[in-house]
Short mmCIF file of C-alpha atoms and ligand atoms in Angstrom, two decimals:
data_model
loop_
_atom_site.label_atom_id
_atom_site.label_comp_id
_atom_site.label_asym_id
_atom_site.label_seq_id
_atom_site.Cartn_x
_atom_site.Cartn_y
_atom_site.Cartn_z
CA MET A 1 4.55 -19.11 15.43
CA LEU A 2 7.88 -17.44 14.59
CA ASP A 3 9.39 -14.93 17.01
CA PHE A 4 8.67 -11.27 16.30
CA THR A 5 9.03 -7.72 17.56
CA PHE A 6 6.13 -5.43 16.77
CA HIS A 7 6.33 -1.73 17.49
CA SER A 8 3.60 0.49 16.03
CA PRO A 9 4.25 3.87 17.63
CA THR A 10 1.78 5.90 15.53
CA GLU A 11 -0.93 7.85 17.34
CA PHE A 12 -4.05 7.24 15.25
CA VAL A 13 -6.66 9.99 15.56
CA PHE A 14 -9.83 8.79 13.84
CA GLY A 15 -13.12 10.51 13.07
CA LYS A 16 -14.97 13.55 11.78
CA ASP A 17 -13.19 16.93 11.81
CA THR A 18 -10.00 15.41 13.23
CA GLU A 19 -7.87 17.39 10.74
CA ASN A 20 -8.53 20.37 12.99
CA ARG A 21 -6.30 18.71 15.59
CA CYS A 22 -3.26 18.67 13.30
CA GLY A 23 -1.56 21.68 14.93
CA GLU A 24 -2.05 20.34 18.44
CA LEU A 25 -0.57 16.97 17.39
CA VAL A 26 2.47 18.48 15.67
CA LYS A 27 3.18 20.49 18.78
CA LYS A 28 2.68 17.51 21.07
CA HIS A 29 5.21 15.56 19.02
CA GLY A 30 7.83 18.28 19.22
CA GLY A 31 7.34 20.19 15.96
CA SER A 32 7.80 23.96 15.80
CA LYS A 33 8.14 24.48 12.04
CA ALA A 34 6.32 22.14 9.68
CA LEU A 35 6.59 21.44 5.97
CA ILE A 36 3.14 20.53 4.64
CA LEU A 37 3.31 18.40 1.50
CA TYR A 38 0.43 17.72 -0.87
CA GLY A 39 -0.28 16.37 -4.34
CA GLY A 40 -1.99 17.64 -7.46
CA GLY A 41 -4.55 19.83 -5.74
CA SER A 42 -7.35 17.68 -4.30
CA VAL A 43 -6.60 19.06 -0.81
CA ILE A 44 -6.87 22.63 -2.11
CA ARG A 45 -10.20 21.92 -3.83
CA SER A 46 -11.65 20.24 -0.72
CA GLY A 47 -10.49 23.03 1.59
CA LEU A 48 -8.46 20.56 3.66
CA LEU A 49 -5.16 22.39 3.21
CA GLU A 50 -6.66 25.61 4.57
CA ARG A 51 -8.09 23.79 7.60
CA VAL A 52 -4.74 22.15 8.34
CA LYS A 53 -2.93 25.50 8.06
CA LYS A 54 -5.48 27.13 10.34
CA SER A 55 -5.00 24.44 12.96
CA LEU A 56 -1.21 24.90 12.80
CA ASP A 57 -1.66 28.66 13.20
CA GLU A 58 -3.91 28.15 16.20
CA ALA A 59 -1.32 25.89 17.82
CA GLY A 60 1.47 28.39 17.14
CA VAL A 61 3.32 26.05 14.74
CA ALA A 62 5.11 27.83 11.88
CA HIS A 63 4.65 26.23 8.47
CA ILE A 64 5.47 26.29 4.78
CA GLU A 65 3.93 24.16 2.07
CA ALA A 66 4.84 22.47 -1.20
CA GLY A 67 2.59 20.66 -3.66
CA GLY A 68 2.81 18.89 -7.00
CA ILE A 69 3.59 15.38 -5.76
CA GLN A 70 2.41 12.94 -8.42
CA PRO A 71 1.00 9.43 -8.01
CA ASN A 72 3.97 7.02 -8.21
CA PRO A 73 6.00 9.80 -6.60
CA ARG A 74 9.26 10.88 -8.13
CA ALA A 75 12.50 10.72 -6.17
CA SER A 76 13.81 13.84 -7.95
CA LEU A 77 11.03 15.94 -6.43
CA ALA A 78 11.65 14.37 -3.03
CA ALA A 79 15.33 15.37 -3.33
CA ASP A 80 14.34 18.98 -4.10
CA LEU A 81 12.04 18.95 -1.09
CA VAL A 82 14.89 17.71 1.12
CA ASN A 83 16.84 20.84 0.13
CA LEU A 84 13.81 22.99 0.91
CA ALA A 85 13.37 21.34 4.33
CA VAL A 86 17.02 21.88 5.20
CA SER A 87 17.19 25.49 4.02
CA GLU A 88 13.98 26.33 5.92
CA ASN A 89 15.05 24.59 9.16
CA ILE A 90 12.01 22.35 9.14
CA ASP A 91 11.61 20.05 12.15
CA PHE A 92 8.36 18.26 11.21
CA VAL A 93 6.97 16.94 7.89
CA ILE A 94 3.21 16.57 7.27
CA GLY A 95 1.86 14.52 4.38
CA CYS A 96 -1.58 15.80 3.46
CA GLY A 97 -3.12 13.47 0.85
CA GLY A 98 -2.68 9.87 -0.28
CA GLY A 99 0.15 7.36 -0.10
CA SER A 100 2.28 9.12 -2.72
CA VAL A 101 2.32 12.31 -0.68
CA LEU A 102 3.04 10.53 2.58
CA ASP A 103 5.78 8.38 1.03
CA THR A 104 7.44 11.56 -0.21
CA ALA A 105 7.09 13.09 3.25
CA LYS A 106 8.84 10.05 4.72
CA ALA A 107 11.68 10.38 2.21
CA VAL A 108 12.05 14.08 2.94
CA ALA A 109 12.10 13.36 6.68
CA ILE A 110 15.00 10.93 6.25
CA GLY A 111 16.80 13.09 3.70
CA ALA A 112 16.61 16.21 5.86
CA LYS A 113 18.58 14.42 8.57
CA HIS A 114 21.23 13.30 6.05
CA PRO A 115 21.33 15.99 3.35
CA ASP A 116 24.65 14.74 1.92
CA VAL A 117 23.37 11.21 1.25
CA PRO A 118 21.42 10.63 -1.99
CA LEU A 119 17.98 9.16 -1.31
CA TRP A 120 18.82 6.21 -3.55
CA ASP A 121 21.49 5.09 -1.05
CA PHE A 122 18.77 4.60 1.54
CA TYR A 123 16.28 2.97 -0.83
CA SER A 124 18.96 0.59 -2.14
CA TYR A 125 19.88 -0.23 1.48
CA LYS A 126 23.48 0.93 0.95
CA VAL A 127 23.11 3.35 3.90
CA PRO A 128 20.84 2.46 6.83
CA ALA A 129 18.00 4.92 7.40
CA ASP A 130 17.98 5.02 11.17
CA THR A 131 17.08 8.65 11.88
CA ALA A 132 14.46 10.97 10.44
CA LEU A 133 12.48 14.05 11.25
CA PRO A 134 9.09 13.13 12.72
CA THR A 135 6.28 12.81 10.18
CA GLY A 136 2.53 13.11 10.60
CA THR A 137 -0.24 12.66 8.09
CA VAL A 138 -3.75 13.78 7.28
CA MET A 139 -4.73 10.83 5.10
CA THR A 140 -7.26 11.32 2.30
CA PHE A 141 -7.05 7.93 0.63
CA PRO A 142 -7.56 4.53 2.31
CA ALA A 143 -5.29 2.26 0.31
CA THR A 144 -1.58 1.99 1.00
CA GLY A 145 -1.70 1.89 4.78
CA SER A 146 1.35 4.15 4.64
CA GLU A 147 -0.12 5.97 7.67
CA GLY A 148 0.86 3.03 9.86
CA SER A 149 3.49 1.25 7.78
CA ASN A 150 7.26 1.24 7.93
CA SER A 151 7.44 1.69 4.13
CA SER A 152 7.92 4.42 1.60
CA VAL A 153 7.97 3.75 -2.15
CA LEU A 154 9.45 6.09 -4.77
CA ASN A 155 10.08 6.08 -8.51
CA PHE A 156 13.82 6.62 -9.06
CA GLU A 157 14.01 8.12 -12.53
CA GLU A 158 17.82 7.97 -12.73
CA GLN A 159 17.92 4.26 -11.90
CA GLY A 160 14.74 3.47 -13.85
CA LEU A 161 13.32 1.63 -10.83
CA LYS A 162 10.45 1.87 -8.36
CA ARG A 163 11.73 0.83 -4.97
CA GLY A 164 10.51 0.76 -1.39
CA LEU A 165 12.37 1.41 1.82
CA ASN A 166 11.25 -0.38 4.96
CA THR A 167 12.55 1.09 8.20
CA GLN A 168 11.04 1.71 11.60
CA VAL A 169 11.70 5.49 11.29
CA ASN A 170 9.18 5.54 8.43
CA ARG A 171 6.27 5.07 10.82
CA PRO A 172 4.49 8.43 11.28
CA VAL A 173 4.20 9.76 14.83
CA PHE A 174 0.56 10.57 14.20
CA ALA A 175 -2.04 9.79 11.56
CA ILE A 176 -5.28 11.74 11.25
CA LEU A 177 -7.96 9.60 9.65
CA ASN A 178 -11.24 11.33 8.85
CA PRO A 179 -13.40 9.05 6.65
CA GLU A 180 -15.35 12.10 5.37
CA LEU A 181 -12.19 13.24 3.56
CA THR A 182 -12.46 10.18 1.32
CA TYR A 183 -15.91 11.03 -0.15
CA THR A 184 -14.31 13.05 -2.95
CA LEU A 185 -12.19 10.16 -4.21
CA PRO A 186 -13.05 9.17 -7.79
CA PRO A 187 -14.67 5.67 -7.82
CA PHE A 188 -11.73 4.21 -9.74
CA GLN A 189 -9.34 5.34 -6.99
CA THR A 190 -11.57 4.01 -4.22
CA ALA A 191 -11.58 0.63 -5.95
CA CYS A 192 -7.77 0.75 -6.34
CA GLY A 193 -7.56 1.34 -2.61
CA ILE A 194 -9.75 -1.68 -1.87
CA VAL A 195 -7.51 -3.93 -3.97
CA ASP A 196 -4.33 -2.52 -2.43
CA MET A 197 -5.46 -3.12 1.14
CA MET A 198 -6.65 -6.63 0.25
CA SER A 199 -3.31 -7.32 -1.38
CA HIS A 200 -1.42 -6.19 1.73
CA ILE A 201 -3.30 -8.86 3.66
CA MET A 202 -2.97 -11.54 0.98
CA GLU A 203 0.79 -10.98 0.71
CA ARG A 204 0.89 -11.95 4.39
CA TYR A 205 -1.76 -14.68 4.21
CA PHE A 206 0.09 -16.78 1.64
CA THR A 207 2.87 -17.94 3.90
CA THR A 208 5.21 -20.91 4.11
CA THR A 209 4.76 -21.07 7.89
CA ASP A 210 2.40 -23.86 8.95
CA SER A 211 -0.97 -22.08 9.17
CA SER A 212 -2.16 -24.40 11.93
CA LYS A 213 0.49 -22.74 14.12
CA THR A 214 -0.55 -19.16 13.35
CA THR A 215 -4.32 -19.52 13.45
CA LEU A 216 -4.89 -16.18 15.18
CA THR A 217 -3.08 -14.29 12.43
CA ASP A 218 -5.03 -16.25 9.80
CA ARG A 219 -8.38 -15.52 11.42
CA LEU A 220 -7.63 -11.81 11.84
CA ALA A 221 -6.63 -11.64 8.18
CA GLU A 222 -9.73 -13.52 7.03
CA GLY A 223 -12.05 -11.32 9.10
CA THR A 224 -10.48 -8.17 7.74
CA LEU A 225 -10.61 -9.40 4.14
CA ARG A 226 -14.29 -10.31 4.51
CA SER A 227 -15.05 -6.88 6.01
CA ILE A 228 -13.29 -5.13 3.12
CA ILE A 229 -15.25 -7.13 0.53
CA GLU A 230 -18.55 -6.38 2.31
CA ALA A 231 -17.68 -2.69 2.62
CA GLY A 232 -16.53 -2.63 -1.02
CA ARG A 233 -19.90 -3.95 -2.19
CA ARG A 234 -21.83 -1.58 0.07
CA TRP A 235 -19.75 1.36 -1.18
CA LEU A 236 -21.04 0.69 -4.71
CA ASP A 237 -24.63 1.30 -3.51
CA GLU A 238 -24.00 3.88 -0.79
CA PRO A 239 -20.78 5.75 -1.55
CA ASP A 240 -21.41 8.36 1.13
CA ASP A 241 -22.22 6.01 4.01
CA TYR A 242 -19.95 7.24 6.79
CA ASP A 243 -19.57 3.97 8.70
CA ASN A 244 -18.78 2.09 5.53
CA ARG A 245 -16.10 4.61 4.55
CA ALA A 246 -14.81 4.37 8.11
CA THR A 247 -14.55 0.59 7.80
CA LEU A 248 -12.48 0.95 4.64
CA MET A 249 -10.28 3.59 6.20
CA TRP A 250 -9.41 1.62 9.30
CA ALA A 251 -9.06 -1.61 7.30
CA SER A 252 -6.43 0.08 5.16
CA THR A 253 -4.36 0.86 8.25
CA ILE A 254 -4.73 -2.59 9.80
CA ALA A 255 -3.93 -4.26 6.48
CA HIS A 256 -0.42 -2.83 6.36
CA ASN A 257 0.79 -2.01 9.87
CA ASN A 258 1.94 -5.66 9.92
CA SER A 259 -0.33 -6.85 12.71
CA LEU A 260 -1.80 -9.33 10.20
CA GLY A 261 1.58 -10.75 9.21
CA LEU A 262 3.18 -11.45 12.55
CA GLY A 263 4.75 -14.77 13.42
CA ARG A 264 5.25 -16.07 9.92
CA THR A 265 6.93 -15.64 6.54
CA GLN A 266 5.31 -13.30 4.02
CA ASP A 267 5.20 -13.42 0.24
CA TRP A 268 5.23 -10.00 -1.52
CA SER A 269 5.68 -11.27 -5.07
CA CYS A 270 2.55 -9.51 -6.38
CA HIS A 271 3.85 -6.18 -5.08
CA ALA A 272 7.26 -6.80 -6.65
CA LEU A 273 5.65 -7.61 -10.01
CA GLU A 274 3.26 -4.67 -9.81
CA HIS A 275 5.89 -2.06 -8.96
CA GLU A 276 7.47 -2.69 -12.38
CA LEU A 277 4.11 -1.86 -14.02
CA SER A 278 3.52 1.33 -12.05
CA TYR A 279 7.07 2.41 -12.88
CA MET A 280 6.98 1.65 -16.61
CA TYR A 281 3.40 2.71 -17.41
CA ASP A 282 2.56 4.99 -14.46
CA VAL A 283 -0.55 2.92 -13.74
CA ALA A 284 -2.35 3.17 -10.40
CA HIS A 285 -0.79 0.71 -7.94
CA GLY A 286 -4.11 -0.94 -6.94
CA ALA A 287 -5.19 -1.45 -10.54
CA GLY A 288 -1.85 -3.08 -11.34
CA LEU A 289 -2.28 -5.33 -8.31
CA ALA A 290 -5.73 -6.47 -9.44
CA VAL A 291 -4.25 -7.78 -12.69
CA VAL A 292 -1.09 -9.29 -11.22
CA THR A 293 -2.78 -10.91 -8.19
CA ILE A 294 -5.26 -12.92 -10.23
CA ALA A 295 -2.51 -14.08 -12.61
CA TRP A 296 -0.22 -14.97 -9.68
CA MET A 297 -2.97 -17.00 -8.02
CA ARG A 298 -3.77 -18.84 -11.23
CA TYR A 299 -0.07 -19.62 -11.70
CA VAL A 300 0.78 -20.84 -8.21
CA ALA A 301 -2.49 -22.70 -7.49
CA PRO A 302 -1.52 -25.94 -9.28
CA ARG A 303 1.82 -25.98 -7.43
CA LYS A 304 0.46 -25.22 -3.98
CA PRO A 305 -3.33 -25.25 -3.85
CA GLU A 306 -4.01 -25.81 -0.11
CA LYS A 307 -3.84 -22.26 1.26
CA LEU A 308 -5.59 -20.92 -1.82
CA ALA A 309 -8.36 -23.45 -1.15
CA GLN A 310 -8.58 -22.20 2.45
CA PHE A 311 -8.80 -18.64 1.09
CA ALA A 312 -11.56 -19.76 -1.29
CA CYS A 313 -13.64 -21.38 1.47
CA ARG A 314 -13.16 -18.86 4.25
CA ILE A 315 -13.22 -15.63 2.28
CA MET A 316 -14.96 -16.31 -1.03
CA ASP A 317 -17.54 -18.79 0.46
CA VAL A 318 -16.64 -21.69 -1.82
CA GLN A 319 -17.89 -25.10 -0.63
CA PRO A 320 -14.97 -27.36 0.36
CA ILE A 321 -14.25 -30.47 -1.76
CA PHE A 322 -11.77 -32.35 0.37
CA ASP A 323 -10.15 -34.44 -2.33
CA ASP A 324 -9.78 -31.60 -4.83
CA PRO A 325 -8.19 -28.49 -3.28
CA LEU A 326 -7.17 -27.20 -6.70
CA ALA A 327 -10.79 -27.06 -7.90
CA VAL A 328 -11.73 -25.18 -4.75
CA ALA A 329 -8.77 -22.81 -5.15
CA ASN A 330 -9.69 -22.10 -8.78
CA GLU A 331 -13.29 -21.31 -7.88
CA GLY A 332 -12.03 -18.89 -5.20
CA ILE A 333 -9.79 -17.15 -7.73
CA LYS A 334 -12.73 -16.86 -10.14
CA ARG A 335 -14.86 -15.23 -7.43
CA LEU A 336 -12.10 -12.85 -6.41
CA ALA A 337 -11.65 -11.79 -10.05
CA ALA A 338 -15.42 -11.24 -10.30
CA PHE A 339 -15.29 -9.01 -7.21
CA PHE A 340 -12.44 -6.95 -8.67
CA LYS A 341 -14.45 -6.58 -11.87
CA GLU A 342 -17.61 -5.63 -9.96
CA ILE A 343 -15.81 -2.69 -8.34
CA GLY A 344 -14.42 -1.56 -11.69
CA MET A 345 -10.90 -2.94 -11.70
CA PRO A 346 -9.04 -4.14 -14.82
CA LEU A 347 -8.14 -7.82 -15.06
CA THR A 348 -5.75 -7.91 -18.01
CA PHE A 349 -2.55 -6.26 -19.21
CA GLU A 350 -4.49 -4.76 -22.10
CA GLU A 351 -7.16 -3.17 -19.88
CA LEU A 352 -4.37 -1.76 -17.74
CA GLY A 353 -2.59 -0.26 -20.74
CA CYS A 354 0.51 -2.50 -20.52
CA ARG A 355 2.24 -4.12 -23.51
CA ARG A 356 2.98 -7.80 -23.89
CA GLU A 357 6.21 -7.08 -25.79
CA ASP A 358 7.65 -5.36 -22.69
CA ILE A 359 7.38 -8.51 -20.56
CA PRO A 360 11.07 -9.60 -20.84
CA THR A 361 12.20 -6.09 -19.83
CA LEU A 362 9.74 -5.96 -16.94
CA ALA A 363 10.81 -9.40 -15.70
CA LYS A 364 14.47 -8.44 -15.57
CA THR A 365 14.09 -5.59 -13.09
CA VAL A 366 11.59 -7.14 -10.66
CA LYS A 367 13.15 -6.82 -7.21
CA ARG A 368 14.71 -10.12 -6.11
CA LEU A 369 15.31 -11.58 -2.67
CA PRO A 370 18.94 -12.38 -1.76
CA SER A 371 18.21 -15.90 -3.11
CA GLY A 372 17.70 -14.39 -6.58
CA LYS A 373 14.02 -15.40 -6.49
CA VAL A 374 10.88 -13.40 -5.83
CA GLY A 375 8.35 -14.28 -3.10
CA ASN A 376 8.21 -17.07 -0.55
CA TYR A 377 4.91 -18.93 -0.92
CA VAL A 378 6.19 -20.20 -4.27
CA PRO A 379 9.67 -18.74 -4.94
CA LEU A 380 9.61 -17.40 -8.50
CA ASP A 381 12.50 -17.35 -10.97
CA GLU A 382 12.65 -15.22 -14.11
CA GLU A 383 10.77 -17.78 -16.20
CA ASP A 384 7.97 -17.90 -13.60
CA ILE A 385 7.77 -14.10 -13.58
CA ILE A 386 7.49 -14.05 -17.37
CA ASN A 387 4.80 -16.73 -17.22
CA ILE A 388 2.77 -14.73 -14.69
CA TYR A 389 2.99 -11.55 -16.79
CA GLU A 390 1.96 -13.68 -19.80
CA LEU A 391 -1.05 -15.01 -17.87
CA SER A 392 -1.96 -11.36 -17.13
CA CYS A 393 -2.46 -10.90 -20.86
CA LYS A 394 -5.17 -13.58 -21.05
O1 NZQ B 401 -2.64 14.41 -5.96
P1 NZQ B 401 -4.04 14.73 -5.54
O2 NZQ B 401 -4.62 15.90 -6.20
O3 NZQ B 401 -4.18 14.75 -4.03
O4 NZQ B 401 -4.96 13.52 -6.08
C1 NZQ B 401 -4.71 12.17 -5.73
C2 NZQ B 401 -4.05 11.34 -6.83
O5 NZQ B 401 -4.35 11.85 -8.09
C3 NZQ B 401 -6.05 11.48 -5.60
N1 NZQ B 401 -6.64 11.65 -4.27
C4 NZQ B 401 -6.14 11.27 -3.08
N2 NZQ B 401 -7.04 11.52 -2.11
C5 NZQ B 401 -8.12 12.10 -2.70
C6 NZQ B 401 -7.87 12.20 -4.09
N3 NZQ B 401 -8.74 12.73 -4.96
C7 NZQ B 401 -9.91 13.18 -4.45
N4 NZQ B 401 -10.23 13.09 -3.14
C8 NZQ B 401 -9.37 12.55 -2.24
N5 NZQ B 401 -9.74 12.42 -0.96
O6 NZQ B 401 -5.78 10.11 -5.82
C9 NZQ B 401 -4.71 9.98 -6.74
C10 NZQ B 401 -3.78 8.89 -6.31
O7 NZQ B 401 -3.14 9.25 -5.11
P2 NZQ B 401 -1.91 8.39 -4.55
O8 NZQ B 401 -1.43 9.04 -3.31
O9 NZQ B 401 -0.93 8.14 -5.63
O10 NZQ B 401 -2.61 6.99 -4.23
P3 NZQ B 401 -2.28 5.90 -3.16
O11 NZQ B 401 -2.64 6.35 -1.81
O12 NZQ B 401 -2.86 4.65 -3.66
O13 NZQ B 401 -0.68 5.76 -3.20
C11 NZQ B 401 -0.05 4.95 -4.15
C12 NZQ B 401 1.44 4.95 -3.95
O14 NZQ B 401 1.81 4.34 -2.69
C13 NZQ B 401 2.72 3.24 -2.94
C14 NZQ B 401 2.32 2.79 -4.31
O15 NZQ B 401 3.30 1.99 -4.92
C15 NZQ B 401 2.12 4.11 -5.02
O16 NZQ B 401 3.36 4.68 -5.39
N6 NZQ B 401 2.62 2.27 -1.84
C16 NZQ B 401 3.03 2.65 -0.62
C17 NZQ B 401 3.03 1.79 0.47
C18 NZQ B 401 3.52 2.22 1.79
N7 NZQ B 401 4.12 3.38 1.90
O17 NZQ B 401 3.38 1.49 2.79
C19 NZQ B 401 2.59 0.41 0.33
C20 NZQ B 401 1.87 0.10 -0.93
O18 NZQ B 401 2.00 -1.26 -1.20
C21 NZQ B 401 2.28 0.88 -2.13
O19 NZQ B 401 3.37 0.30 -2.80
ZN1 ZN B 402 0.35 -1.98 -1.99
#
């Protein structure tokens, strides 16, 4: 096992009606004037925004609000919100919604501490983001795990790039997780969330570190993946089952707070390839991941089948064939694709609304590691990236 430091400072408050504790939590974490951010209106329609405001009032926390944050959130709006936060002397930022809202809240929290630095300088790692206003979230969408993660991802229109910033100050001080708030999610979005949380685990599962030396991390990852698949299938039949929604909600947090990736290298090529799709075509992140993940697995399996075979046996219940790990791996990939299809996810570029002729352009901007390659499990060069996008078309 490789050495690691793991610090997850977020206070997770889980269960029914927990949004009513928002004011108390802001106050406890030092906030006196909060900026509440939200998206296109789902939190107005559900009444959540009113409940959050009421709880802030009851706790004596002043507040203003701003909405209109889009999926694949735009950095230009985040920059405007930084100006608002500074001019209004905000000392706490609340993201009320999904990952796009919370990622914007994280950007605003960093920007408000450094109003003279363009957000791009942080997201391109030119300037270290080491201080931020505290953020809290009332999460309505189990998917990104942003509620416990050190990441924030924005679309930078000027640069033409979608980029993430990983820094410890991105971890919210509290996260309110009420599974009942997720009942109103459209089925397509719920399915996107399932794929995203699975991908966060798989990006960590496909490692170059000898798995026999990190068995605990493997087993935790496998158990969580199996639970998500079970809950995903049950959700199709019983969308309003509270405990099932609760399983998905907590799985989303565990999948991306990094507890399932400790002590070993991680991959992250599927996320790098997907972010180009959600930038260029504005597709939902989870749907993009469904397409890219299956193509990536099909591409890397012949080069490195062993861990994919383990995935197939332990998660997709494929029978082991000891002298043919590639056959086992391929059967696992087939079953994973069938699961994605069962929950309503696309499997091809065409179904996603992407164009084959854009592949060379997409491949050029995929975020590289310092080595110039993408990913660790099988380091990918530009030709590999093109080949994977091509496989996504079939
Ligand atoms: O905007 P509103 O009206 O709220 O509607 C949203 C939006 O249209 C809707 N929604 C959310 N909760 C709802 C609901 N509709 C009804 N009922 C509810 N309870 O869902 C739509 C999508 O919301 P969005 O926030 O965009 O989805 P998600 O949470 O999947 O976030 C995706 C973004 O997060 C990034 C992705 O790249 C993408 O930009 N990621 C962030 C990560 C992180 N910070 O750690 C990691 C991920 O890998 C990912 O890259
Ligand atoms: Zn993701």
